[in-house]
Amino acid sequence: KQEVTQIPAALSVPEGENLVLNCSFTDSAIYNLQWFRQDPGKGLTSLLLIQSSQREQTSGRLNASLDKSSGRSTLYIAASQPGDSATYLCAPGGATNKLIFGTGTLLAVQP
Amino acid sequence: NAGVTQTPKFQVLKTGQSMTLQCAQDMNHEYMSWYRQDPGMGLRLIHYSVGAGITDQGEVPNGYNVSRSTTEDFPLRLLSAAPSQTSVYFCASSYAAGGTYEQYFGPGTRLTVT
């Protein structure tokens, strides 16, 4: 059974800092991995989707990497801003599109 | 595109009542699914559908029914609400199964069962 762990559970950084969020999963037989952002009381916003054949994806200040064989993904946020404050969720997906979620990293960027 | 829409946004039920959570998407996505989110447990898959007329169970299907008569709609029915079903429910959709496509989530329905 796929299990997903996100470390750290919470993170507070000053504005402008670069930071890395970690995601590990136990079953490497995945088809993709998706990173989401969730603001309090809101739905999930997709940030990046990495296919199993890819090593990384970039969107603006965000860069996600995937090491499928070791069961790890990282989300790198450059030059963090207070607007980046949210919970970040990773979710590896299988052939049937089922996503298994971690419990997230709560990020606070202090102005 | 409105994307994935869910109604209602909030609902309070008494134990034993039934209700339907609505989910619709206007992106012609084949794949739709329902998740519930509980504190400290992450999102868990309830039911999913790979196309009209085809549904299957996820990780936590007990107490819920689904059907998919059209591509656009995927309602979730609570047969007899229980306090353990107090949660936030999210609907999601994507183009197809096969792990290729990004999934999009609705804004959620916050359900309280008393």
Coordinates of C-alpha atoms in Angstrom, one line a residue:
Chain A
K1 CA 0.0 0.0 0.0
Q2 CA 1.4 3.4 -1.0
E3 CA 2.3 5.6 1.9
V4 CA 3.3 9.2 1.5
T5 CA 5.3 11.3 4.0
Q6 CA 6.0 15.0 3.8
I7 CA 8.7 16.6 5.8
P8 CA 8.7 19.0 7.5
A9 CA 5.1 19.2 8.7
A10 CA 5.4 22.9 9.2
L11 CA 8.0 25.5 8.2
S12 CA 8.4 29.2 8.8
V13 CA 10.8 31.3 6.8
P14 CA 11.6 35.0 6.3
E15 CA 10.6 36.5 3.0
G16 CA 13.2 36.1 0.2
E17 CA 14.5 32.8 1.4
N18 CA 14.8 29.8 -0.9
L19 CA 13.3 26.6 0.5
V20 CA 12.8 22.9 -0.1
L21 CA 9.8 20.8 0.7
N22 CA 10.3 17.0 0.8
C23 CA 8.0 14.2 -0.1
S24 CA 8.8 10.5 0.1
F25 CA 6.6 7.5 -1.0
T26 CA 6.9 3.8 -0.4
D27 CA 5.8 2.3 -3.7
S28 CA 8.0 3.4 -6.7
A29 CA 5.6 2.0 -9.3
I30 CA 4.0 5.4 -9.9
Y31 CA 2.9 7.0 -13.2
N32 CA 3.3 10.6 -12.1
L33 CA 3.5 12.9 -9.0
Q34 CA 1.5 16.0 -8.6
W35 CA 2.2 18.9 -6.2
F36 CA -0.7 21.0 -5.0
R37 CA -1.2 24.1 -2.9
Q38 CA -4.1 24.5 -0.5
D39 CA -5.0 27.8 1.1
P40 CA -7.0 27.7 4.4
G41 CA -10.6 26.7 3.8
K42 CA -10.1 26.4 0.0
G43 CA -9.7 23.7 -2.6
L44 CA -6.5 22.3 -4.1
T45 CA -4.6 24.2 -6.8
S46 CA -2.3 22.1 -9.0
L47 CA 1.2 23.5 -9.1
L48 CA 3.3 20.9 -11.0
L49 CA 2.8 17.5 -12.5
I50 CA 5.9 15.3 -13.1
Q51 CA 5.6 12.2 -15.3
S52 CA 7.4 9.1 -14.1
S53 CA 9.8 9.4 -17.0
Q54 CA 10.8 13.0 -16.1
R55 CA 13.3 14.1 -13.5
E56 CA 12.0 17.6 -12.9
Q57 CA 9.4 20.3 -13.9
T58 CA 9.6 24.0 -13.5
S59 CA 7.0 26.7 -13.3
G60 CA 8.1 30.2 -12.5
R61 CA 9.8 30.2 -9.0
L62 CA 8.8 26.6 -8.5
N63 CA 10.9 23.5 -9.4
A64 CA 9.8 20.0 -8.6
S65 CA 12.2 17.0 -8.9
L66 CA 11.4 13.3 -8.9
D67 CA 13.6 10.3 -8.1
K68 CA 11.2 7.5 -8.6
S69 CA 13.7 4.7 -7.8
S70 CA 14.4 6.1 -4.3
G71 CA 10.8 7.2 -3.7
R72 CA 11.5 10.9 -3.3
S73 CA 10.3 14.2 -4.7
T74 CA 11.2 17.7 -3.7
L75 CA 9.5 21.1 -4.3
Y76 CA 11.9 24.0 -4.4
I77 CA 10.5 27.5 -4.0
A78 CA 12.9 30.3 -4.9
A79 CA 12.8 33.8 -3.4
S80 CA 9.7 33.0 -1.2
Q81 CA 7.0 35.6 -0.7
P82 CA 4.3 36.0 1.9
G83 CA 1.7 35.0 -0.8
D84 CA 3.4 31.6 -0.9
S85 CA 2.0 30.9 2.6
A86 CA -0.2 27.8 2.3
T87 CA -0.2 24.0 2.8
Y88 CA 1.7 22.1 0.1
L89 CA 0.6 18.6 -0.7
C90 CA 2.3 15.9 -2.8
A91 CA 0.4 13.1 -4.4
P92 CA 1.9 10.2 -6.4
G93 CA -0.5 8.7 -8.9
G94 CA -0.9 5.3 -10.5
A95 CA -2.2 4.1 -13.8
T96 CA -5.8 4.5 -12.7
N97 CA -5.3 8.1 -11.8
K98 CA -5.7 7.4 -8.1
L99 CA -3.8 9.9 -6.1
I100 CA -2.4 9.1 -2.6
F101 CA -1.8 12.2 -0.6
G102 CA 0.6 13.1 2.1
T103 CA -0.6 15.2 5.1
G104 CA 1.2 18.2 3.7
T105 CA 3.7 20.9 4.7
L106 CA 2.3 24.1 6.2
L107 CA 4.4 27.0 5.0
A108 CA 4.5 30.4 6.5
V109 CA 6.5 33.1 4.9
Q110 CA 7.1 36.0 7.2
P111 CA 7.3 39.5 5.7
Chain B
N1 CA -14.5 27.4 -18.3
A2 CA -16.0 27.2 -14.8
G3 CA -13.7 24.2 -14.2
V4 CA -14.9 21.8 -11.4
T5 CA -17.9 23.1 -9.4
Q6 CA -19.3 21.7 -6.2
T7 CA -22.6 22.4 -4.4
P8 CA -23.4 23.0 -1.7
K9 CA -20.4 24.8 -0.1
F10 CA -21.6 24.0 3.4
Q11 CA -24.1 21.5 4.8
V12 CA -25.3 20.4 8.2
L13 CA -27.1 17.1 8.5
K14 CA -28.6 15.1 11.4
T15 CA -27.6 11.5 11.9
G16 CA -29.5 9.2 9.6
Q17 CA -30.4 11.9 7.0
S18 CA -29.5 11.4 3.4
M19 CA -28.2 13.9 0.9
T20 CA -26.4 14.3 -2.4
L21 CA -23.2 16.3 -3.0
Q22 CA -23.1 17.6 -6.5
C23 CA -20.0 17.8 -8.7
A24 CA -19.9 19.1 -12.2
Q25 CA -17.1 19.8 -14.7
D26 CA -17.2 21.6 -18.1
M27 CA -13.8 20.4 -19.4
N28 CA -15.1 17.2 -21.0
H29 CA -12.9 15.1 -18.6
E30 CA -13.4 11.4 -18.6
Y31 CA -12.1 10.8 -15.2
M32 CA -13.8 12.1 -12.0
S33 CA -13.3 11.2 -8.4
W34 CA -14.4 12.1 -4.8
Y35 CA -12.0 12.6 -1.9
R36 CA -12.6 13.4 1.7
Q37 CA -10.1 15.4 3.8
D38 CA -9.9 15.0 7.5
P39 CA -7.4 16.7 9.9
G40 CA -4.1 14.8 10.2
M41 CA -5.1 12.2 7.6
G42 CA -4.7 13.8 4.3
L43 CA -7.1 13.3 1.4
R44 CA -8.5 9.8 0.9
L45 CA -10.2 8.5 -2.2
I46 CA -13.9 7.5 -1.8
H47 CA -15.1 6.6 -5.3
Y48 CA -14.0 7.3 -8.9
S49 CA -15.2 7.0 -12.4
V50 CA -13.3 6.5 -15.7
G51 CA -16.2 7.5 -17.9
A52 CA -20.0 7.7 -18.1
G53 CA -21.6 4.5 -16.7
I54 CA -18.3 3.3 -15.1
T55 CA -17.6 3.7 -11.4
D56 CA -15.4 2.0 -8.8
Q57 CA -14.5 2.1 -5.2
G58 CA -11.6 3.9 -3.6
E59 CA -10.0 3.6 -0.2
V60 CA -13.0 4.6 2.0
P61 CA -16.3 3.8 0.0
N62 CA -18.5 2.6 2.9
G63 CA -21.6 4.8 3.4
Y64 CA -21.4 6.4 0.0
N65 CA -22.9 5.8 -3.4
V66 CA -22.0 7.2 -6.8
S67 CA -23.3 7.0 -10.3
R68 CA -22.1 8.6 -13.6
S69 CA -24.9 9.1 -16.1
T70 CA -23.2 11.9 -18.0
T71 CA -19.6 13.0 -18.6
E72 CA -20.2 16.3 -16.8
D73 CA -21.7 15.2 -13.5
F74 CA -20.6 12.9 -10.7
P75 CA -22.8 13.1 -7.6
L76 CA -21.9 11.6 -4.3
R77 CA -24.8 10.2 -2.2
L78 CA -24.7 9.8 1.6
L79 CA -27.2 7.1 2.3
S80 CA -27.6 7.5 6.1
A81 CA -25.3 10.2 7.5
A82 CA -23.1 9.4 10.5
P83 CA -21.0 11.8 12.6
S84 CA -17.9 9.9 11.2
Q85 CA -18.8 11.4 7.8
T86 CA -18.1 14.9 9.1
S87 CA -15.4 16.1 6.7
V88 CA -14.5 18.3 3.7
Y89 CA -15.4 16.6 0.4
F90 CA -13.5 17.4 -2.8
C91 CA -14.3 16.4 -6.3
A92 CA -11.6 16.1 -8.9
S93 CA -11.4 15.5 -12.7
S94 CA -8.9 14.9 -15.4
Y95 CA -8.8 13.9 -19.1
A96 CA -8.3 10.2 -18.8
A97 CA -6.8 7.5 -16.7
G98 CA -3.3 6.3 -17.5
G99 CA -1.5 8.7 -15.2
T100 CA -0.7 11.2 -18.0
Y101 CA -3.0 14.1 -17.1
E102 CA -3.1 16.7 -14.4
Q103 CA -6.0 16.5 -12.0
Y104 CA -8.2 19.5 -11.1
F105 CA -10.1 19.9 -7.9
G106 CA -13.3 21.7 -7.0
P107 CA -13.6 24.1 -4.0
G108 CA -15.0 21.5 -1.7
T109 CA -18.1 20.9 0.4
R110 CA -17.8 21.2 4.2
L111 CA -20.2 18.7 5.8
T112 CA -21.1 18.5 9.4
V113 CA -23.2 15.6 10.8
T114 CA -24.7 16.1 14.2

